[in-house]
Coordinates of C-alpha atoms and ligand atoms in Angstrom, one line a residue:
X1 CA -21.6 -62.2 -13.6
X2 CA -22.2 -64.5 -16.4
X3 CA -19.3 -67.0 -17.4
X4 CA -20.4 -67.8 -21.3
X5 CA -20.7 -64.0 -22.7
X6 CA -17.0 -62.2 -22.1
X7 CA -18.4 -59.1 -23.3
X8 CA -20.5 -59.2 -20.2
X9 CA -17.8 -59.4 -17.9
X10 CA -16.5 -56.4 -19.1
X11 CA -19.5 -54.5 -18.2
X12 CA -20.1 -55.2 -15.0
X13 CA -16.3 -54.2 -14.8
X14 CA -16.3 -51.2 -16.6
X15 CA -19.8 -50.2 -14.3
X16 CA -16.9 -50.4 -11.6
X17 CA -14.2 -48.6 -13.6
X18 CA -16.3 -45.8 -14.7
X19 CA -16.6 -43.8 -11.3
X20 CA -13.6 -44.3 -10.5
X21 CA -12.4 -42.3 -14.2
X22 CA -15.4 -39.9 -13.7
X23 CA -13.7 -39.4 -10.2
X24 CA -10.1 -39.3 -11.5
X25 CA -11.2 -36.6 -14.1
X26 CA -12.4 -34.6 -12.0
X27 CA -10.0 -34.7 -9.1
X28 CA -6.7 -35.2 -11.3
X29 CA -7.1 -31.1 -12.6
X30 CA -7.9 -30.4 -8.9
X31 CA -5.0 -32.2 -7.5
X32 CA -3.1 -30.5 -10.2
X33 CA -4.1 -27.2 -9.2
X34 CA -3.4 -27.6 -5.2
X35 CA 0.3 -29.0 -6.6
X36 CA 0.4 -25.9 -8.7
X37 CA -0.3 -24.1 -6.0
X38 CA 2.4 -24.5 -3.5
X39 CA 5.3 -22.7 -2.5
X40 CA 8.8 -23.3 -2.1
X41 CA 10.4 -22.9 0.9
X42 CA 11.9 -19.8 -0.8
X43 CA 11.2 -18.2 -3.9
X44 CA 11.2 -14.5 -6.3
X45 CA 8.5 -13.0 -7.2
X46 CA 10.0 -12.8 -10.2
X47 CA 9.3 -16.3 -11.0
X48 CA 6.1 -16.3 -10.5
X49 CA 3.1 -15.3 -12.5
X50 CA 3.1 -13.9 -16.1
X51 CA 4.8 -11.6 -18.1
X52 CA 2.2 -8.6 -19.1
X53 CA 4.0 -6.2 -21.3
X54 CA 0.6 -3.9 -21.4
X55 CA 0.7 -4.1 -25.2
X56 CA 4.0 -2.4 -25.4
X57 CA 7.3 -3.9 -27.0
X58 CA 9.3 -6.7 -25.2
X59 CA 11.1 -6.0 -21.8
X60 CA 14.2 -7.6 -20.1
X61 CA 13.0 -10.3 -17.8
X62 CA 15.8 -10.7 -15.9
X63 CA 16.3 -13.8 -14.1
X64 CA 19.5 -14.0 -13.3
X65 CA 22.2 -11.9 -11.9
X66 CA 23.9 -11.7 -15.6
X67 CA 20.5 -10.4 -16.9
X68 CA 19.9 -7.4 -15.4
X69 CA 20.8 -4.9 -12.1
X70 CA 20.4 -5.9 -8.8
X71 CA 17.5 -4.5 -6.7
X72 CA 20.1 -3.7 -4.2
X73 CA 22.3 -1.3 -5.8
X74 CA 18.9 1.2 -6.8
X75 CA 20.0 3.6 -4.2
X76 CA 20.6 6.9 -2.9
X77 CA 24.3 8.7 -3.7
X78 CA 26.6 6.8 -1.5
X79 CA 28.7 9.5 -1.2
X80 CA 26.6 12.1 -0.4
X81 CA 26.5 12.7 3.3
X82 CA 23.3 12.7 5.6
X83 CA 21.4 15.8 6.5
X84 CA 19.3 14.5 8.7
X85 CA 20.1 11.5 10.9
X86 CA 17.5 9.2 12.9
X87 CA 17.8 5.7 14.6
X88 CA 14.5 3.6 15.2
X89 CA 14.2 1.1 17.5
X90 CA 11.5 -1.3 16.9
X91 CA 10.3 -3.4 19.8
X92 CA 7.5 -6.4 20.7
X93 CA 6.5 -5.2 24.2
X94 CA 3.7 -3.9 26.1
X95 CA 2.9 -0.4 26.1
X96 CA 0.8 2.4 26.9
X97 CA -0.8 4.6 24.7
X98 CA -0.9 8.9 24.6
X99 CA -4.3 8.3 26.5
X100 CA -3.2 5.7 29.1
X101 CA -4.8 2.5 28.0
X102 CA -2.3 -0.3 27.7
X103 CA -1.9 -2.2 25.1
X104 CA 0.5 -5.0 23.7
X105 CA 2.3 -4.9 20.1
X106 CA 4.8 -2.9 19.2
X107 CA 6.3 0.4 19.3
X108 CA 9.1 2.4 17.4
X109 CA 11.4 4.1 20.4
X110 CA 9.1 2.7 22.8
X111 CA 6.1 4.4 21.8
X112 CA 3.7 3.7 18.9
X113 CA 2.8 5.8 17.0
X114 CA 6.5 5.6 16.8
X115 CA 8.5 9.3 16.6
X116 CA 7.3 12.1 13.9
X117 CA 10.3 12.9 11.7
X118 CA 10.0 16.3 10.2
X119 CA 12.7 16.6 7.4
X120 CA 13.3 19.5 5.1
X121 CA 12.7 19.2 1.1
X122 CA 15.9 17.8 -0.5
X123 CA 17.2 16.7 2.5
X124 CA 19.2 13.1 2.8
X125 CA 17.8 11.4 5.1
X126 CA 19.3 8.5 7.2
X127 CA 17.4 6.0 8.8
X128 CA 19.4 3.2 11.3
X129 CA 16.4 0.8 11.9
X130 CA 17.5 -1.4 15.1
X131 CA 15.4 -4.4 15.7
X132 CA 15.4 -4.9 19.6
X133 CA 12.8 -7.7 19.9
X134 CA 10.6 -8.3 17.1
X135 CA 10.9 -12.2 16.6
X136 CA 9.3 -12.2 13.2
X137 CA 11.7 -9.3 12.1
X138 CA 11.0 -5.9 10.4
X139 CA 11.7 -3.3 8.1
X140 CA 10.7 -0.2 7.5
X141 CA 8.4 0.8 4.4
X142 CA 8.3 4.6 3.5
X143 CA 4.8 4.4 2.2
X144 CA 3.9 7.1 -0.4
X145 CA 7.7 7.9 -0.8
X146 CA 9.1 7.5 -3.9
X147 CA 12.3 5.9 -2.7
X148 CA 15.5 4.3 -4.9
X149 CA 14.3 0.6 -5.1
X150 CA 16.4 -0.5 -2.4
X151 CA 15.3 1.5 0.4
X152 CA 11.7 0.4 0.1
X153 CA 11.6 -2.0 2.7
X154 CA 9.6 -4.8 1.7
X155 CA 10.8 -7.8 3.0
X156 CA 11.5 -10.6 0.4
X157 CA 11.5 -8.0 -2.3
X158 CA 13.9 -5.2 -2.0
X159 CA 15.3 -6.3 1.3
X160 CA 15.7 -9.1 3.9
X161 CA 13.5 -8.5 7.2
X162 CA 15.6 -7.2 10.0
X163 CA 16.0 -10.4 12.7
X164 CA 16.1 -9.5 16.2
X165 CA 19.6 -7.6 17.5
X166 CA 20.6 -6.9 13.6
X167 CA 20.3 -3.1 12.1
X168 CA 19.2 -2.0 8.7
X169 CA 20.4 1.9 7.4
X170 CA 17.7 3.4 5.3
X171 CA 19.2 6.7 3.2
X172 CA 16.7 8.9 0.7
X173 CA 16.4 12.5 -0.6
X174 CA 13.6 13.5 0.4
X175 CA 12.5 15.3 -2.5
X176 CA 9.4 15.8 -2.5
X177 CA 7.5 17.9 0.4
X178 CA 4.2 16.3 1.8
X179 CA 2.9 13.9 4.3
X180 CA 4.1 10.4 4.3
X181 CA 4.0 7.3 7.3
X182 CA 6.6 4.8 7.5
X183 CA 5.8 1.4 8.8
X184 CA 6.8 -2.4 8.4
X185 CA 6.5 -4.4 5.5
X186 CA 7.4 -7.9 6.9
X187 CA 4.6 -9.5 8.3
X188 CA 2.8 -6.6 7.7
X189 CA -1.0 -7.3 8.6
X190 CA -0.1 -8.0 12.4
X191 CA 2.6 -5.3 12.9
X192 CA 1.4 -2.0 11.1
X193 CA -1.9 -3.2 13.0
X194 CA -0.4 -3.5 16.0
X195 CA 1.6 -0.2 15.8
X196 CA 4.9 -0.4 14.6
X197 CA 4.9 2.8 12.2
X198 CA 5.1 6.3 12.5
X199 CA 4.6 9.6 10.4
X200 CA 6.9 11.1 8.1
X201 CA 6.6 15.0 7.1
X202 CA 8.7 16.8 4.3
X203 CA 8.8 19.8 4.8
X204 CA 8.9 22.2 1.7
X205 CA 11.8 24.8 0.6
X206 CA 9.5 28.0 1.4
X207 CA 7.6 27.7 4.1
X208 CA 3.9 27.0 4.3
X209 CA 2.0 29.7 4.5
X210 CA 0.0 28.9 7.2
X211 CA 0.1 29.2 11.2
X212 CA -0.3 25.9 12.6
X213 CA 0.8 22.3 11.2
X214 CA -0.2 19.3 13.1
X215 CA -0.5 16.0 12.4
X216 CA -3.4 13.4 13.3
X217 CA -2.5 10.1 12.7
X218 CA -5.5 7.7 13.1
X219 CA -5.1 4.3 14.3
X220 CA -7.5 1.6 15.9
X221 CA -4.8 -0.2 18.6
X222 CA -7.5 -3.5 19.8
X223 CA -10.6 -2.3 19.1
X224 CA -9.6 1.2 20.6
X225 CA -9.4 4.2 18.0
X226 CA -7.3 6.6 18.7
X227 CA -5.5 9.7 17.1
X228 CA -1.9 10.6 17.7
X229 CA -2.2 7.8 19.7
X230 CA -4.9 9.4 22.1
X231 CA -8.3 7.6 22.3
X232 CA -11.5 10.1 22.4
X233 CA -10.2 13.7 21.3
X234 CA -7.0 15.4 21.7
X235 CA -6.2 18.6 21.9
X236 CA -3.9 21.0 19.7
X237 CA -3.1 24.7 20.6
X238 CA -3.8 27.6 17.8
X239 CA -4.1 31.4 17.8
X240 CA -7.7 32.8 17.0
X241 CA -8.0 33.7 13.3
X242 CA -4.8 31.9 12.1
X243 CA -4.8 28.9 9.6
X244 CA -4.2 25.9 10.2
X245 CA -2.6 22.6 8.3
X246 CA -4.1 19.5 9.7
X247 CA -2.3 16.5 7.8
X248 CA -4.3 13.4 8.5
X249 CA -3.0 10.1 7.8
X250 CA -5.0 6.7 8.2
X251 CA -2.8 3.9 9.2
X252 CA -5.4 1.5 9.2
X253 CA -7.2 -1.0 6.9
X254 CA -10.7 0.6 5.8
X255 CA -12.0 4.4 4.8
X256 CA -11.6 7.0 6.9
X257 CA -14.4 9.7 7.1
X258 CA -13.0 13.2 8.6
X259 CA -15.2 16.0 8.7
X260 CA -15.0 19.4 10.3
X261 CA -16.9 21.3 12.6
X262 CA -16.4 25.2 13.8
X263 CA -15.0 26.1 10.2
X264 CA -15.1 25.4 6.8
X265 CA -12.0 23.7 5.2
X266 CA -9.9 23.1 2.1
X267 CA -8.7 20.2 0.9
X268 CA -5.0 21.2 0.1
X269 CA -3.5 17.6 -0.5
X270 CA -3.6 13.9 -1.0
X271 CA -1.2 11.6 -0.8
X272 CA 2.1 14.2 -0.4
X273 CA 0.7 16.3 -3.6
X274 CA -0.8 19.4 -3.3
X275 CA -3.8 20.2 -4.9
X276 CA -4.6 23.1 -7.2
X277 CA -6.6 25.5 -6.5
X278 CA -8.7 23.9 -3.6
X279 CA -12.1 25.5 -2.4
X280 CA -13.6 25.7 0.5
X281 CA -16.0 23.0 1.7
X282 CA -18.5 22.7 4.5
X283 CA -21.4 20.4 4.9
X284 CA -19.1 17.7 2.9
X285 CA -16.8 14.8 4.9
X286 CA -13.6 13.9 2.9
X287 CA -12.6 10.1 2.3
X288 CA -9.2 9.5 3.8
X289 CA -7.8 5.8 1.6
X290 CA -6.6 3.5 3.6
X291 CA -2.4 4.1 3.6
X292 CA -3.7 7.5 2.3
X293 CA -3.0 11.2 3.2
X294 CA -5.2 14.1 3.1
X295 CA -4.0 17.4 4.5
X296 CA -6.7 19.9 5.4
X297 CA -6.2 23.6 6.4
X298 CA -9.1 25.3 8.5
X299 CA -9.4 28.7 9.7
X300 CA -9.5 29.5 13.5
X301 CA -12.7 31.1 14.1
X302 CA -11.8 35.1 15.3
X303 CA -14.3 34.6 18.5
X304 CA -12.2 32.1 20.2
X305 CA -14.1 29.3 19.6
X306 CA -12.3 26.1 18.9
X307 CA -12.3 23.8 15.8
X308 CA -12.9 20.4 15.7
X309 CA -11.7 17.4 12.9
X310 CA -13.8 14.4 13.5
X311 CA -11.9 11.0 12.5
X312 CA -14.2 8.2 12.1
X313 CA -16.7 9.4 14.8
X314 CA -15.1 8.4 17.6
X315 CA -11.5 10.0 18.0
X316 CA -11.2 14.1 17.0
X317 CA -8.7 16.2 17.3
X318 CA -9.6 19.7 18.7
X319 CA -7.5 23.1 17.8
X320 CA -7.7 25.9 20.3
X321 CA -8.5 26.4 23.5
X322 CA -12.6 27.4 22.7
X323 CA -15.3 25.4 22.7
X324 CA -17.2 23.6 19.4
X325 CA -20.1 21.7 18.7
X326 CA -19.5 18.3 17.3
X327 CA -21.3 18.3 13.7
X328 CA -22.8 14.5 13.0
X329 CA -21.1 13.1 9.8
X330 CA -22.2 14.5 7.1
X331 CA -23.7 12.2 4.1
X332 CA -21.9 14.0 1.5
X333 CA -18.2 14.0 0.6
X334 CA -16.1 16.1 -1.3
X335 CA -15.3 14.7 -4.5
X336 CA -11.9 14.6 -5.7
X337 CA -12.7 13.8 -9.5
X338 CA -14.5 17.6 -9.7
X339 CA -12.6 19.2 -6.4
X340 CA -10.1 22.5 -7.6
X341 CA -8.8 23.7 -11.0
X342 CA -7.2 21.7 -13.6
X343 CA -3.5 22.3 -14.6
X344 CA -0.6 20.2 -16.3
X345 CA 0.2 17.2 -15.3
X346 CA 3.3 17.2 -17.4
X347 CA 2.8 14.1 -19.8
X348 CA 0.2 13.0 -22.4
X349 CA -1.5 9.9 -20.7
X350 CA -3.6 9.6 -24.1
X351 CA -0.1 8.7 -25.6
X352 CA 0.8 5.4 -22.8
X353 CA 3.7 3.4 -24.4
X354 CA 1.6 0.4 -21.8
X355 CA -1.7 0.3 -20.7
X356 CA -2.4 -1.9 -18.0
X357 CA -5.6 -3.6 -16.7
X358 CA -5.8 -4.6 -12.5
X359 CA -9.4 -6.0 -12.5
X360 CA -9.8 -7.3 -9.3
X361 CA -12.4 -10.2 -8.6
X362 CA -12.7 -13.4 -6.5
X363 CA -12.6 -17.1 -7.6
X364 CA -12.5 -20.2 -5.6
X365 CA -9.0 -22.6 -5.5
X366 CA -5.7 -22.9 -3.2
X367 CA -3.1 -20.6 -2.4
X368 CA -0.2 -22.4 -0.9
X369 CA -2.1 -25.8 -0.5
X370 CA -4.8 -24.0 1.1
X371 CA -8.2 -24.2 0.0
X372 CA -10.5 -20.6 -0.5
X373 CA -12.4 -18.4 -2.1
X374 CA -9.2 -16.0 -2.7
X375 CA -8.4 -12.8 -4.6
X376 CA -8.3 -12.6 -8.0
X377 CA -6.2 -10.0 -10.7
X378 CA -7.2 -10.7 -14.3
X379 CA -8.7 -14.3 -13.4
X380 CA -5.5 -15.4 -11.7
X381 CA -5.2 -16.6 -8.0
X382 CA -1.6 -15.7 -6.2
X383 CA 1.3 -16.0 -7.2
X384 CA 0.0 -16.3 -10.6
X385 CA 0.1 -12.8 -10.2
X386 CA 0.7 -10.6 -13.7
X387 CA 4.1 -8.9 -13.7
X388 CA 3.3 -5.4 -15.0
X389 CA 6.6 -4.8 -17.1
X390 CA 7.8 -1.7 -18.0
X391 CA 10.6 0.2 -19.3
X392 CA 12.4 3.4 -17.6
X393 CA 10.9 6.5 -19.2
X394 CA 7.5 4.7 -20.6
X395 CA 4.2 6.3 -20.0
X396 CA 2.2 4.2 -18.0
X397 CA -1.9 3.5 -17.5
X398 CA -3.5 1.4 -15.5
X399 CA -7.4 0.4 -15.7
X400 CA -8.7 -0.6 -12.3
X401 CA -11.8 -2.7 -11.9
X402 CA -13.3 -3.9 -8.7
X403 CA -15.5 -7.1 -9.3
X404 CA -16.0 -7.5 -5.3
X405 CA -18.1 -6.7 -2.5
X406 CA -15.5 -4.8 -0.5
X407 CA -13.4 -2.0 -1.0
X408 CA -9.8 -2.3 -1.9
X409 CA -7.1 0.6 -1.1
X410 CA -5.1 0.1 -3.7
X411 CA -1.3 1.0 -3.5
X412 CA 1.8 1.7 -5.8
X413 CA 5.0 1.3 -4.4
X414 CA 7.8 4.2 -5.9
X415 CA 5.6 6.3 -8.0
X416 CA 2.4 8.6 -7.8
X417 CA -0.5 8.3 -10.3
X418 CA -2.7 10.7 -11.6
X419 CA -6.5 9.9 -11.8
X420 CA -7.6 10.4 -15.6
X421 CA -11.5 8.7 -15.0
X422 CA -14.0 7.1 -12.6
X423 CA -16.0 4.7 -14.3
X424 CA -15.6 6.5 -17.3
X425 CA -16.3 10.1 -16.4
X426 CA -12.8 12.3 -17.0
X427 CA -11.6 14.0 -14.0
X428 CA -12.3 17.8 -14.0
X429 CA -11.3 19.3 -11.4
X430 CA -6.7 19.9 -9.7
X431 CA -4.8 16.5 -11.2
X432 CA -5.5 14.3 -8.6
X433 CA -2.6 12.5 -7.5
X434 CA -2.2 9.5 -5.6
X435 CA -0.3 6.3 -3.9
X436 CA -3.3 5.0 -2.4
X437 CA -7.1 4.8 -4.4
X438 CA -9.9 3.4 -2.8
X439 CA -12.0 1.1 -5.3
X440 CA -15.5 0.8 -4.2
X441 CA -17.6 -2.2 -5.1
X442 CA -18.6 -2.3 -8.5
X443 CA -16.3 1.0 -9.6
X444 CA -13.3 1.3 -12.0
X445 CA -10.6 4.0 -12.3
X446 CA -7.8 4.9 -15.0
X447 CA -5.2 6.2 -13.9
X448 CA -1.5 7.0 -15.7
X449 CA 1.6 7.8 -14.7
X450 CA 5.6 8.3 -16.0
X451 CA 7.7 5.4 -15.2
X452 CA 10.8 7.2 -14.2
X453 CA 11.7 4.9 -10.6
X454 CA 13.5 1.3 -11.9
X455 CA 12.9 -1.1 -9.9
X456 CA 10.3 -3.9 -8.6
X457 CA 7.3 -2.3 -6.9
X458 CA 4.2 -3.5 -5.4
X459 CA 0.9 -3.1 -6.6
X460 CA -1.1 -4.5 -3.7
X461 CA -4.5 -4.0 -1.5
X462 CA -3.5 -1.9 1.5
X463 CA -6.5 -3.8 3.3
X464 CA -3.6 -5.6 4.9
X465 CA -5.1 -8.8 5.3
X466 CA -6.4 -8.7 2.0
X467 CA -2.8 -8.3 0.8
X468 CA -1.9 -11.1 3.0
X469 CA -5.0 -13.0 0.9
X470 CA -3.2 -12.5 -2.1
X471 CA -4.1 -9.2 -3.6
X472 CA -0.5 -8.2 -4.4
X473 CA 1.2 -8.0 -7.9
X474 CA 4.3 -6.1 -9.1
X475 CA 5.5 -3.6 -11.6
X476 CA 8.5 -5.0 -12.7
X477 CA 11.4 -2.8 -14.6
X478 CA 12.9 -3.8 -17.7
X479 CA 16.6 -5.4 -16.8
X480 CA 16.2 -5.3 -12.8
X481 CA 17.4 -8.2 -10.9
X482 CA 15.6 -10.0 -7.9
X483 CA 18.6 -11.3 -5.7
X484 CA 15.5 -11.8 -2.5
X485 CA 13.6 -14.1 -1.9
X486 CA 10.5 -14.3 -0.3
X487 CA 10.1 -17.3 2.3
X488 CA 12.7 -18.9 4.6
X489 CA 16.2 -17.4 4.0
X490 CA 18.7 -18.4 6.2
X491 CA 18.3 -15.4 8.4
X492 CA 14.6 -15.5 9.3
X493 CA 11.6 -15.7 6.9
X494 CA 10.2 -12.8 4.5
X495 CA 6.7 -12.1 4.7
X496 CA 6.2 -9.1 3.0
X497 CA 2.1 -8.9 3.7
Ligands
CU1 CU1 -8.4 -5.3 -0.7

């Protein structure tokens, strides 16, 4: 450093001065973002993320109780008595499963799969959840039901979790007959994992016409997969010749491949809806969505043999008392864009008062403080999440992209949605309706449906963890109030994923 030339001693200074800008510029935006990203204590996912009105005219955003309805009074008639009456009690313990093995989780009336309920159509149905022991705390979830708001059961959304020794009443109509599973919705990607849900069947009005109806619930308990909670195969009883209604239901976080082997079978629904017109299929596996339903009906062969639905490959359940030889999987699946007859669907999706867009992707930044390569919808990291707003009544589509490597089960809370397209080719075959899609790697799907269910739903991976990663968003009802919160509350904390 020179003493004569002052200019000079600026240099040398600013040599100093300039990292230490270059540094600040780039670590000021990035400190800025990890701020940005962290949670209160407590907060409602209304207050997070953006307003997307899905190029449809302005919507309530209510923030305040003055603004809009409460979440909590979207319910059933209050004065309408209960048909049907059921108290779970949900429990941390060890257990044993159908099979023997033991296990530790968590069980719904001591046993996990917790109890089948089997309502009739139009029935009300009462639920009195009881929270023995679960120290995180629970609720219960009627997944594929489309519930009032309030008796959705996600924690920090359309409820507080359940603490240990407190009770929660659930009450619906069940109005519509299919196959449904309940589970939790507080800390979600431990306890559905670890076996706190059960299945839920509607029943319809008139009578199936078939002469079996059995349920296989697939679940993986540690590594161990199982069905009705039996690991390996379990056995069902049916008649020679009669039909039977197998209603599968996979409970856990990836596809499920069933496939069939002694008879041919139809695909006769998805996700509680019937489809039209269903043909038989042999030679072909069908793709069971994670969260989703798919009911099957096979026909008992005359000579006594037995039938068998493979679940994955290594649980099966077997019908009848005869033998059968296990089939491998088969390459090919049935494909619900082309499978059965077209009929109405009962709206014009071509006319949507919103169209929507759920491209899914990943970027690198902070959720919470925490630094990752997270989940992305439209370019945003959680809980910049888009609020998908709608009003009662509007027609509703949605274009789903998946930018990823993995596979994301994508479910809609309160409502089912009809798939119009798969990456642009128009679905031809019965209206396929569902509550849970699998998005493959590198595929996109429209779908539409009629908003007709106020409320605040979520629109979130059911790859639990992924949910837990931040692949959740909401569709969020002109004029509906958020009095949760999700985070501490002064009875516990809500975790919904
Ligand atoms: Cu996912």
């Amino acid at each position: 450093m020179t003493t004569d030339n002052p200019g000079s001693r600026r240099r040398p200074s600013w040599r100093l001065v300039a990292p230490i800008v270059a540094t600040l510029a780039l670590l000021t935006p990035l400190a800025w973002t990890w701020w940005q990203s962290l949670l209160p204590d407590h907060y409602s996912v209304m207050e997070f993320g953006y307003v997307d009105l899905g190029g449809g005219p302005p919507v309530t955003h209510a923030l305040s109780p003055a603004q809009g309805r409460s979440v909590s009074t979207l319910v059933a008639d209050p004065e309408r008595p209960a048909d049907v009456t059921y108290t779970l009690t949900a429990r941390e313990q060890s257990f044993h499963l159908a099979s023997g093995e033991r296990t530790d989780g968590f069980t719904i009336n001591g046993n996990s799969p917790g109890p089948t309920l089997r309502v009739r159509q139009g029935d009300l149905v009462e639920v009195h959840l009881v929270n023995a022991s679960v120290p995180d705390g629970v609720t219960l979830h009627w997944h594929g039901v489309d519930v009032p708001n309030a008796e959705d059961g996600v924690a920090g959304v359309t409820q507080d979790a359940v603490p240990p020794g407190k009770t929660f009443t659930y009450r619906f109509v069940a109005d519509h007959p299919g196959t449904y599973w309940y589970h939790s919705h507080q800390v979600s990607h431990q306890q559905v994992r670890k076996g706190l849900f059960g299945v839920l069947v509607i029943e319809p009005h008139r009578p199936i016409r078939s002469d079996g109806d059995v349920v296989a619930v697939s679940h993986v308990y540690d590594g161990k997969a199982t069905v009705n909670g039996h690991t390996g195969a379990a056995r069902v009883g049916a008649s020679p010749g009669g039909t039977v209604r197998v209603r599968i239901i996979n409970t856990d976080n990836g596809s499920l491949s069933a496939w069939v082997s002694g008879s041919s079978y139809r695909v006769v629904a998805v996700d509680g809806y019937d489809l039209n017109g269903p043909t038989p299929v042999s030679g072909k596996a069908v793709l069971v969505t994670a969260g989703g339903r798919v009911d099957i009906e096979v026909t008992m062969p005359t000579d006594g043999g037995g039938v068998r639905v493979d679940l994955g490959g290594a649980a099966a359940l077997l019908i009848g008392d005869g033998s059968v030889a296990a089939k491998p999987q088969p390459t090919a699946f049935v494909d619900l864009l082309r499978y059965g007859s077209p009929t109405s669907i009962g709206f014009d999706p071509g006319d949507a008062d919103r169209q929507f867009r759920y491209s899914i992707g990943r970027k690198p930044g902070f959720i919470d403080g925490r630094p990752g390569y997270w989940w992305s919808v439209n370019g945003h990291i959680y809980p910049d999440a888009p609020m998908f707003m709608v009003r009662e009544g509007d027609i509703v589509s949605f274009h789903i992209e998946n930018h990823t490597n993995a596979v994301h089960p994508m479910h809609l809370h309160g409502h089912h949605a009809v798939v119009l397209r798969r990456n642009g080719d128009r679905a031809t075959g019965s209206p396929w309706w569902i509550d849970s899609l699998d998005v493959a790697p590198g595929d996109s799907y429209d779908i539409a449906f009629v908003a007709d269910n106020p409320g605040i739903w979520m629109d979130h991976c059911h790859n639990l963890p992924h949910a837990a990663q931040g692949l959740v968003a909401h569709l969020v009802y002109s004029g509906i109030y958020e009095p949760y919160r999700v985070g501490d509350r002064p009875s516990g904390t809500n975790q919904p994923e």
